[in-house]
Tab-separated table of C-alpha atoms in Angstrom:
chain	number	residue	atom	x	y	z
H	738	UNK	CA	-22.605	13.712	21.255
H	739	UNK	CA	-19.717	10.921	22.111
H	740	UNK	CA	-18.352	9.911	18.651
H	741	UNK	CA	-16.895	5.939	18.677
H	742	UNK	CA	-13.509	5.260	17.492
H	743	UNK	CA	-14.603	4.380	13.896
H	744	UNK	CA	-16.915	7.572	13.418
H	745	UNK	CA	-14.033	9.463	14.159
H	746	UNK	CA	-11.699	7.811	11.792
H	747	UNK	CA	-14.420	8.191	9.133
H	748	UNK	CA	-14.891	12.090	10.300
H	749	UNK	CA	-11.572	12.459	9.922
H	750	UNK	CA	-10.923	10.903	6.553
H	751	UNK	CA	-13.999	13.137	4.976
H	752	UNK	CA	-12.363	16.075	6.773
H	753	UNK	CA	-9.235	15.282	5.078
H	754	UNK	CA	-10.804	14.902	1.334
H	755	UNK	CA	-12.477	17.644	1.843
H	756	UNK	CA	-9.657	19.574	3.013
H	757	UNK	CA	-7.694	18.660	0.274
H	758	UNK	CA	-10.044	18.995	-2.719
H	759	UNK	CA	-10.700	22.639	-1.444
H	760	UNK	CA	-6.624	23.375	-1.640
H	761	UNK	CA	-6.797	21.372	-5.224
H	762	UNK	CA	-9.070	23.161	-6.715
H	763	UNK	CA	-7.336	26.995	-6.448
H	764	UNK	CA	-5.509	28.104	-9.555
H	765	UNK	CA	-2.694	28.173	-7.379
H	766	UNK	CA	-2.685	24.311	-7.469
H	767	UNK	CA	-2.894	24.424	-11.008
H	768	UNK	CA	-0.018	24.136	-13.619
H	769	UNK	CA	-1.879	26.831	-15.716
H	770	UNK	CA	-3.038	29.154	-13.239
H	771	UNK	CA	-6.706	27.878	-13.937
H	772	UNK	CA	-8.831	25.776	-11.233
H	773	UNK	CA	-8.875	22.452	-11.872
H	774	UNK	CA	-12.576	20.659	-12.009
H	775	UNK	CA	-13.835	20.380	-8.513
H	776	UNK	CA	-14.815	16.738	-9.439
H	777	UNK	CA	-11.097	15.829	-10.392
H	778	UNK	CA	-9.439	17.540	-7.093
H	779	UNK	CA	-11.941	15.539	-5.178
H	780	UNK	CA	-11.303	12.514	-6.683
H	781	UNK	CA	-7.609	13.521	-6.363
H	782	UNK	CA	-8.146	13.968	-3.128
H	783	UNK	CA	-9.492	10.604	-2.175
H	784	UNK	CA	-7.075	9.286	-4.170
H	785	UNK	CA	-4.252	10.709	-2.212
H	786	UNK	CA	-6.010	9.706	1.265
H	787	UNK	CA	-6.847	6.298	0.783
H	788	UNK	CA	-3.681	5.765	-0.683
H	789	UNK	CA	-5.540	3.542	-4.451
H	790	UNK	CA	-2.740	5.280	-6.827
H	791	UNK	CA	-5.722	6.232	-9.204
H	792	UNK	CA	-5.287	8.999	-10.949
H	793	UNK	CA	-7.654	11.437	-13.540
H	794	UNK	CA	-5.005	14.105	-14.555
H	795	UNK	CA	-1.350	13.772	-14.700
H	796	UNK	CA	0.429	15.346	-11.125
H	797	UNK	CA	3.664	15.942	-12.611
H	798	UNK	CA	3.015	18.275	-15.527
H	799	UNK	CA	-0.916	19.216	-14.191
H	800	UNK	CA	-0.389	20.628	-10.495
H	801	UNK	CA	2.286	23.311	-9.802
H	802	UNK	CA	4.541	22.933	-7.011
H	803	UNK	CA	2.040	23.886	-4.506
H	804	UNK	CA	-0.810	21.316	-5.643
H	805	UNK	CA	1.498	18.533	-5.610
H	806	UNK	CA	2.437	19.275	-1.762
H	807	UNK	CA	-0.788	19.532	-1.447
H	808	UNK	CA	-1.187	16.123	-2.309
H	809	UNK	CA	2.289	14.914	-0.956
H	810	UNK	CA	0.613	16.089	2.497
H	811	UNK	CA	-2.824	13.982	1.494
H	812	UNK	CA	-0.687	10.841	0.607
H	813	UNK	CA	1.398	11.348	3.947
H	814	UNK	CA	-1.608	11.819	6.500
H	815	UNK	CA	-3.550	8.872	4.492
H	816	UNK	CA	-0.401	6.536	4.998
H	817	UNK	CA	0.423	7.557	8.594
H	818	UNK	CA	-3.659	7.519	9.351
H	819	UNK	CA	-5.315	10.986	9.912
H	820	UNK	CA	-6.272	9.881	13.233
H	821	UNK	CA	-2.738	8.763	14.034
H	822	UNK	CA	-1.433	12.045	12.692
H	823	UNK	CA	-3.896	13.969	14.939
H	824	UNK	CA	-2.427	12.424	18.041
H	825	UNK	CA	1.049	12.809	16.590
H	826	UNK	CA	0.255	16.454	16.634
H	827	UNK	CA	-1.397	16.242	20.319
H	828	UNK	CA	1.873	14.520	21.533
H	829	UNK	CA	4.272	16.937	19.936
H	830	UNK	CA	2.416	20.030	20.955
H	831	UNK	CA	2.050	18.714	24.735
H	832	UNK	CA	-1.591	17.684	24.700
H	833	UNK	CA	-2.958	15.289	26.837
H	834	UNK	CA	-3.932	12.248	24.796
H	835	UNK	CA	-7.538	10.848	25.845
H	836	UNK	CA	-8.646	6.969	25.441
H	837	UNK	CA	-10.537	8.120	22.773
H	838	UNK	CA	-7.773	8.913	20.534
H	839	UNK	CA	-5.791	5.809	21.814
H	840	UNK	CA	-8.895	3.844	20.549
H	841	UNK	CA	-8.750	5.622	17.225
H	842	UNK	CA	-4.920	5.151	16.680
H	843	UNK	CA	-4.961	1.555	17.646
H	844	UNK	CA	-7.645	0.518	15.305
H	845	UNK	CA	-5.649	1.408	12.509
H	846	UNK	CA	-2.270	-0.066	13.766
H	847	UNK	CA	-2.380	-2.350	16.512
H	848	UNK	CA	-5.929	-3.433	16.695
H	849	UNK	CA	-5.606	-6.188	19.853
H	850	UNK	CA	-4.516	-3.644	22.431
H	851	UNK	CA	-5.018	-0.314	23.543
H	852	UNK	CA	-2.372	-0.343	25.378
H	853	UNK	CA	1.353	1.135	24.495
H	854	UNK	CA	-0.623	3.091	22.390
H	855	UNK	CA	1.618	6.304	22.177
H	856	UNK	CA	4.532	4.647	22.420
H	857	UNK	CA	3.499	2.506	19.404
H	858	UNK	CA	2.841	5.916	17.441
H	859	UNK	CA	5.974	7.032	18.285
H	860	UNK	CA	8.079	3.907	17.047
H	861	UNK	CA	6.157	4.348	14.006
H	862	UNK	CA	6.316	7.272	13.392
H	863	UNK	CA	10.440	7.092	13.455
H	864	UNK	CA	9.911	4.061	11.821
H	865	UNK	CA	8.601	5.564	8.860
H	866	UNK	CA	10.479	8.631	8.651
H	867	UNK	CA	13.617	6.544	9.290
H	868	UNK	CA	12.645	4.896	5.525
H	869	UNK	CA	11.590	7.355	3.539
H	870	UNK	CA	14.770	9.423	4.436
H	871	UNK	CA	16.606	6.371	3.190
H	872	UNK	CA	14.803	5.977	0.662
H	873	UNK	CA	14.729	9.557	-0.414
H	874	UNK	CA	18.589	9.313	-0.638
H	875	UNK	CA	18.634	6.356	-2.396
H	876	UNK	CA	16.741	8.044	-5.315
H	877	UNK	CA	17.888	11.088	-4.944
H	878	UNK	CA	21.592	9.740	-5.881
H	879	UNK	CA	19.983	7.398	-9.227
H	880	UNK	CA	18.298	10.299	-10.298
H	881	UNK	CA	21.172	12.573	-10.823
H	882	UNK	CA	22.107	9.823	-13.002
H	883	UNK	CA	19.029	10.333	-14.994
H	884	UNK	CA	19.584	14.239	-14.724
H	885	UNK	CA	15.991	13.776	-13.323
H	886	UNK	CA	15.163	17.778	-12.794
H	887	UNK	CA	14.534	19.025	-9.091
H	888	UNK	CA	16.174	15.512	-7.829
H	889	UNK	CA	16.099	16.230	-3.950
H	890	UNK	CA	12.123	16.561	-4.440
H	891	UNK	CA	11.331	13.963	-6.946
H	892	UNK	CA	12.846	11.685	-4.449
H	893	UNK	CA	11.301	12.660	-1.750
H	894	UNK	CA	7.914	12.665	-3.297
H	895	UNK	CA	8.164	9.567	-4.527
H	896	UNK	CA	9.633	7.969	-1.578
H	897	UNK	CA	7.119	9.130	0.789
H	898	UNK	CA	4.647	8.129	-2.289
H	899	UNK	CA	6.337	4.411	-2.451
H	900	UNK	CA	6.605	3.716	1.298
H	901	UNK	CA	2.364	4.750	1.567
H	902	UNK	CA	1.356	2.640	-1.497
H	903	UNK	CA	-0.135	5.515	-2.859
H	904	UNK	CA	1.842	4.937	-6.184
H	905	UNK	CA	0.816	8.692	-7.849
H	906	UNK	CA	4.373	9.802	-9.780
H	907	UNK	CA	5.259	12.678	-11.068
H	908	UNK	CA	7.185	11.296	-13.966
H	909	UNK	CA	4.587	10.591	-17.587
H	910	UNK	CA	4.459	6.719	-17.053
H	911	UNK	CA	4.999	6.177	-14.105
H	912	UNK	CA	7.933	4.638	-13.141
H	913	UNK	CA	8.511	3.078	-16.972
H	914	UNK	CA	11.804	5.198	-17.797
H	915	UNK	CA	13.432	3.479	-15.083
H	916	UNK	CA	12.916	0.074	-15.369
H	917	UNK	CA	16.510	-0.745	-16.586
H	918	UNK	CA	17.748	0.297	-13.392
H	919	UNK	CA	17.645	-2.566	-10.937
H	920	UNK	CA	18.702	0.187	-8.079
H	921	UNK	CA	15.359	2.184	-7.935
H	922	UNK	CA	13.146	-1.064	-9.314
H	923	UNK	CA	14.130	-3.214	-7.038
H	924	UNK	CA	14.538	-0.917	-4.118
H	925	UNK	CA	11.230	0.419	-4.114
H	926	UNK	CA	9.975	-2.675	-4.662
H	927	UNK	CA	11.689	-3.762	-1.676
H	928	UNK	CA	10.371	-0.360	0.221
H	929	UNK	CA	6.950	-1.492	-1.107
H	930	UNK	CA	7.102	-5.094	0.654
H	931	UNK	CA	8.307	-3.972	4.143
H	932	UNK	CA	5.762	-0.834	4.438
H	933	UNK	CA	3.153	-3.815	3.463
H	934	UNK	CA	4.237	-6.130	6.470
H	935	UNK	CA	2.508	-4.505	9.058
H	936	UNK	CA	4.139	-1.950	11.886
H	937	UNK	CA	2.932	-4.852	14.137
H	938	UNK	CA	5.357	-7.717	12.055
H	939	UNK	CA	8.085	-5.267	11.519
H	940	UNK	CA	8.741	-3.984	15.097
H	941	UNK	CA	8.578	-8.117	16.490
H	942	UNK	CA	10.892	-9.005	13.798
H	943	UNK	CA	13.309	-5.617	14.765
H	944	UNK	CA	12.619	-6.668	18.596
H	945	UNK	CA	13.741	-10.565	17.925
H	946	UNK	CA	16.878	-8.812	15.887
H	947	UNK	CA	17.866	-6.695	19.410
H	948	UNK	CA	17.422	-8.686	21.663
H	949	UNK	CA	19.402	-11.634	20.111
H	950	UNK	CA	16.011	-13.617	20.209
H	951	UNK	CA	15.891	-14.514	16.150
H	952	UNK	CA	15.309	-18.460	16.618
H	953	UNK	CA	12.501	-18.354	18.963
H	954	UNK	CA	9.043	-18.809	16.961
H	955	UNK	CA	7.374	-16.088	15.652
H	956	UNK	CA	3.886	-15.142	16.616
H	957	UNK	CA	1.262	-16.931	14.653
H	958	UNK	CA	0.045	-14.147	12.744
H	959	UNK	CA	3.618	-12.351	11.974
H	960	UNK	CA	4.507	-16.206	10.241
H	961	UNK	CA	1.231	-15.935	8.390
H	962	UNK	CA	2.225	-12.607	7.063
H	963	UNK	CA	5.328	-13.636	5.882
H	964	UNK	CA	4.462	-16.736	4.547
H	965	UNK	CA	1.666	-15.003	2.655
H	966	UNK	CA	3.806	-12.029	1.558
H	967	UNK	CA	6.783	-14.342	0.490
H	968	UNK	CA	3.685	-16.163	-1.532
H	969	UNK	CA	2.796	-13.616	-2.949
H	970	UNK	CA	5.668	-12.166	-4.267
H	971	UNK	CA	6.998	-15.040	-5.609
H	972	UNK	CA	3.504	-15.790	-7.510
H	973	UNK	CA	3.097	-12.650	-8.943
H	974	UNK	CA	6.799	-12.013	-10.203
H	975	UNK	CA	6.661	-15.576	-11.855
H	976	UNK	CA	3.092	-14.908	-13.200
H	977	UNK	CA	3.641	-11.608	-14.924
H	978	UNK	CA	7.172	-13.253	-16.548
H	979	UNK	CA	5.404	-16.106	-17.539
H	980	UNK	CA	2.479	-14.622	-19.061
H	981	UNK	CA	4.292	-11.697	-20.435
H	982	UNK	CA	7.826	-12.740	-21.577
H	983	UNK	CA	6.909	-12.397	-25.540
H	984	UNK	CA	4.041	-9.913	-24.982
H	985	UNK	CA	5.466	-7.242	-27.486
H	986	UNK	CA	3.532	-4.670	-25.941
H	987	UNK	CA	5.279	-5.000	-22.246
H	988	UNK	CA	8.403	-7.202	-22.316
H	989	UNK	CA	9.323	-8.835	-25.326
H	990	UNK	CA	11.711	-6.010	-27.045
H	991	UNK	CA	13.451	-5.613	-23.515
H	992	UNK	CA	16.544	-6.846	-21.993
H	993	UNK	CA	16.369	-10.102	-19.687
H	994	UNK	CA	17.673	-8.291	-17.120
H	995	UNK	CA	14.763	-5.616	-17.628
H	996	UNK	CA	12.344	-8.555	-17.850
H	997	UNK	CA	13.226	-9.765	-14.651
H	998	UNK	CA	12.899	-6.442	-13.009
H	999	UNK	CA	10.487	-5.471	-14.862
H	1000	UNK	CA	8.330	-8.738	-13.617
H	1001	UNK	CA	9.503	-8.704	-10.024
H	1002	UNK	CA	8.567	-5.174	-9.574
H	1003	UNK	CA	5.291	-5.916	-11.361
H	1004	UNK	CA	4.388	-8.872	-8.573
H	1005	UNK	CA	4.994	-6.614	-5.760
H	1006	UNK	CA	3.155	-3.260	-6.810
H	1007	UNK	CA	0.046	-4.734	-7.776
H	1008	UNK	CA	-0.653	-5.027	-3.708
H	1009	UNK	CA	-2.034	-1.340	-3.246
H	1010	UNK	CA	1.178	0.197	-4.445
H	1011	UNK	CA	0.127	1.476	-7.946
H	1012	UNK	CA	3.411	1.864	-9.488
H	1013	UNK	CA	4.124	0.855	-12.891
H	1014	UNK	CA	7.550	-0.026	-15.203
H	1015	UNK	CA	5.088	-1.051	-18.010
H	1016	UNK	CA	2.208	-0.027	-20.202
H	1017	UNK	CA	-0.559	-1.283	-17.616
H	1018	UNK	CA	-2.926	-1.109	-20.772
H	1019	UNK	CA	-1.048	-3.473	-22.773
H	1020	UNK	CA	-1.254	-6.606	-20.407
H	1021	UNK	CA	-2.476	-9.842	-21.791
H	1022	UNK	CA	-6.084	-10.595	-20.186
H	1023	UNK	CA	-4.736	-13.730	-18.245
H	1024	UNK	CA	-1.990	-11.051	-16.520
H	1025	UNK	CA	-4.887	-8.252	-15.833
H	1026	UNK	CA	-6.297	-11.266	-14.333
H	1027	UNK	CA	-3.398	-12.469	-12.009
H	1028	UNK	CA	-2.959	-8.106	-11.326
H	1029	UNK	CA	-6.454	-7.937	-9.835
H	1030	UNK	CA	-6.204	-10.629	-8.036
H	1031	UNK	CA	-2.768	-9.113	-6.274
H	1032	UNK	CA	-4.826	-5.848	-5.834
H	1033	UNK	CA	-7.969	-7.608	-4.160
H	1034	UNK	CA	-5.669	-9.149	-1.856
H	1035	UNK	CA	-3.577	-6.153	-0.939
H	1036	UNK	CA	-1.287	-6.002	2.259
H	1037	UNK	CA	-0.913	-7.039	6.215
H	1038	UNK	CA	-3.176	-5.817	8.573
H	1039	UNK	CA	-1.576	-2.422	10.280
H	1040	UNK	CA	0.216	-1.841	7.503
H	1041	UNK	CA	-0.453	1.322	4.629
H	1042	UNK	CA	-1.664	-1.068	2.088
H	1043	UNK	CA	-4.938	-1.920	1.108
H	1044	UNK	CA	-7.157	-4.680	0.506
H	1045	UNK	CA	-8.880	-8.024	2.046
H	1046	UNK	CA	-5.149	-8.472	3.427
H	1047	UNK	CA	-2.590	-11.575	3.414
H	1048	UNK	CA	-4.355	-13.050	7.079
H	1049	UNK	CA	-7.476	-12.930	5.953
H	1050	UNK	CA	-6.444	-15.033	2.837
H	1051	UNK	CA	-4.093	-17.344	4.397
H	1052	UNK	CA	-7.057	-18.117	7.049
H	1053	UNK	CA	-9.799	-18.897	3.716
H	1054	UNK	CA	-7.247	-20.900	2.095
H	1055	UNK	CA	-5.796	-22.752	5.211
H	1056	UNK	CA	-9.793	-23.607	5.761
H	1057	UNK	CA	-10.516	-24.983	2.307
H	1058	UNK	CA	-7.663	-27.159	2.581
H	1059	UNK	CA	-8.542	-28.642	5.707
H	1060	UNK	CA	-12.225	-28.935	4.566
H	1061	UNK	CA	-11.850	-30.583	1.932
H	1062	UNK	CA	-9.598	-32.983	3.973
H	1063	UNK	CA	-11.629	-33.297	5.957
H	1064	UNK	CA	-10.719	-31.852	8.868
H	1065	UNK	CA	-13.423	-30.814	11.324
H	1066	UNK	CA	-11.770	-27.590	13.192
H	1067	UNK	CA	-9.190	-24.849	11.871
H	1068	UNK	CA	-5.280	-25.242	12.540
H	1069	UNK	CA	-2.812	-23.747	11.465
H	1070	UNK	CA	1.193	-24.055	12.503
H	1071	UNK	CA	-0.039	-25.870	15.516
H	1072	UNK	CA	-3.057	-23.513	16.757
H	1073	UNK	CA	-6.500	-23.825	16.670
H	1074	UNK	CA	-8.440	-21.064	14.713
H	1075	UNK	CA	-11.212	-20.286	16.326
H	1076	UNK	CA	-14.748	-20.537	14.183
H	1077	UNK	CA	-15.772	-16.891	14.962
H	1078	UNK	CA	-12.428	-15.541	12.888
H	1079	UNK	CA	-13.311	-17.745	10.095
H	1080	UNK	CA	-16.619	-16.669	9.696
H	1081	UNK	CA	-15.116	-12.907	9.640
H	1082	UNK	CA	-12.443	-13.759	7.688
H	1083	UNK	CA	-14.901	-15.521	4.802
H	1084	UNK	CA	-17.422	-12.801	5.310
H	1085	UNK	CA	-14.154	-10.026	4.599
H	1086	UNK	CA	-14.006	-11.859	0.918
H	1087	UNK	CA	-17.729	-12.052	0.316
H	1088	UNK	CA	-18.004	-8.727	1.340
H	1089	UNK	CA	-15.180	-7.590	-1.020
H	1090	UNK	CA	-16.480	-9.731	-3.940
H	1091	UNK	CA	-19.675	-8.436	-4.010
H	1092	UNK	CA	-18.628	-4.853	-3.657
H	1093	UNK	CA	-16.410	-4.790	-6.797
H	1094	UNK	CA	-18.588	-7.170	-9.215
H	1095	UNK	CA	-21.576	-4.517	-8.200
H	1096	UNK	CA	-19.514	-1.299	-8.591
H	1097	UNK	CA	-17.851	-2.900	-12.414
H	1098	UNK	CA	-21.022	-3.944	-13.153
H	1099	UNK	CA	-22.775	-0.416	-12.561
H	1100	UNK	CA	-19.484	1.158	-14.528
H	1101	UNK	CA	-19.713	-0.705	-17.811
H	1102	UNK	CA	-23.651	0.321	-17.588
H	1103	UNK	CA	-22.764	3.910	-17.125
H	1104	UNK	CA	-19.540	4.622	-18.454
H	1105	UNK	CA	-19.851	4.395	-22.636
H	1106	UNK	CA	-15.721	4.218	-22.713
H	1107	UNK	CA	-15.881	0.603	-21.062
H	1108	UNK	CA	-17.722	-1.341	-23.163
H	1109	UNK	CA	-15.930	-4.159	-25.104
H	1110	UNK	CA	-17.935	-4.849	-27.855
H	1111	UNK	CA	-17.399	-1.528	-29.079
């Protein structure tokens, strides 16, 4: 039996989880020589694939060495795609590559052509390695600051974490004991925007860079990405400051300099990245609010992040504002939109709305530990 493109993406992402809960769940993954639950190394396992940043035990002190590889590798192959890693693998052991896995690869990367397919992979592939080497460094030199223990692998694991938006950290709260460092806050928050762009954005904007090309226009949807990023970022930062400048629980006893960090890093992670410089817990309502709203929305398309992404907002929003204006057909920055991609694009939101109000609703009926009035 033929499998489509998207039944082998989904094959491969059970394969994956189920790969990786197996390896999770051996005492030798285990801090204490005991298995873990096989319900908590699943969920750690889909976790680390899909890249959410949720997390039921605590990685650093709870998996030894070889469990958190374990889950460095799940993170990796769930950022980079598993079906992109698999022709990665085909490619570097001399395989032919079939249409098939072009198919696969492209759907998760460059979705309008099939075409340049490997070479895409490739560019990516150095792409990312290229960053979370850099990135690696970059830590790895702040840390021995912090006499951080084991710095050359803290900083890789949590560059290769940061760059994916899988936001799992080794460190007990998360990234909270560095917040004062502007350095690792507001380079991974930087590392956290650009791996949210898109592969597609990033290698038109490196392309315009080489070949001296930077004031012709941009293609419509790389300008909607980075006006909707730029948006985003901007919101989010102000929000959180805003809402939680005299919160005593977050930001209040800290440092303006630490409050501004603190706040910018806190509008970009939000977006599928999962990291953290304060007590998540101790947000004012109106902030959780603005938070899962970030989250909902989540990155670019072909990029590692999650969620509805920035297009697919930018093309609601541009359409209620022309609506209610009155405007009878979709344009934005000079092109017509046509009705078809508005129609997806609303149905991507009603979709996602429905999905989470039905699965919260379902938790706070099940789970005892989320009810309120308690």
């Amino acid at each position: 039996m033929r499998l489509s493109a998207p039944q082998v993406g989904v094959l491969s992402f059970l394969l994956a989880v189920a790969a990786g809960a197996a390896l999770l769940s051996l005492p030798v993954s285990s801090a204490s020589g005991s298995s873990l639950p096989f319900v908590d190394a699943l969920f750690m396992a889909v976790s680390a694939v899909s890249i959410t940043g949720l997390s039921v035990i605590e990685p650093g002190s709870d998996l030894s060495l070889f469990g958190q590889v374990v889950l460095l590798l799940l993170i990796k192959a769930g950022g980079l795609g598993v079906v992109t890693l698999g022709v990665l693998i085909a490619l570097a052991t001399g395989r032919r590559v079939g249409l098939r896995a072009r198919l696969g690869s492209s759907l998760a990367h460059s979705p309008m052509k099939v075409g340049g397919t490997v070479r895409l992979l490739r560019n990516v592939f150095l792409f990312i390695t290229t960053m979370e080497v850099f990135a690696a460094v970059l830590l790895y030199v702040r840390f021995l600051e912090f006499e951080v223990k084991n710095p050359v692998y803290m900083a890789v694991f949590h560059a290769v974490s940061a760059f994916n938006h899988a936001g799992l950290s080794l460190f007990p709260g998360s990234l909270e004991r560095f917040r004062g460092d502007p350095v690792i806050v507001l380079g991974l928050g930087a590392l956290i925007v650009l791996s949210g762009l898109g592969f597609v954005v990033i290698f038109e904007l490196l392309g315009r860079l080489r070949e001296a090309r930077v004031r012709q226009a941009l293609t419509l949807h790389s300008r909607l990405v980075l006006m909707m990023s730029l948006g985003l970022v901007v919101f989010g930062a102000m929000s959180f400051a805003v809402l939680e400048w005299s919160n005593p629980a977050t930001l209040a006893d800290l440092p303006t300099g630490e409050k501004l960090t603190a706040s910018i890093f806190q509008g970009v992670s939000p977006r599928s990245a999962g990291f953290s410089t304060v007590d998540i817990g101790a947000l004012l309502p109106g902030t959780q609010l603005i938070v899962m709203l970030l989250m909902f929305v989540g990155g670019s398309p072909g990029s590692v992040a999650g969620g509805i992404k920035t297009t697919t907002l930018a093309i609601v929003l541009f359409s209620i504002w022309q609506l209610a204006r009155g405007y009878r057909e979709l344009d934005v920055f000079g092109r017509r939109v046509e009705t078809a991609l508005i129609m997806k694009a609303a149905a991507i939101c009603t979709s996602g709305v429905l999905v989470i109000g039905g699965t919260a609703t379902l938790l706070t009926l099940t789970d005892p530990g989320l009810d309120t009035t308690a």
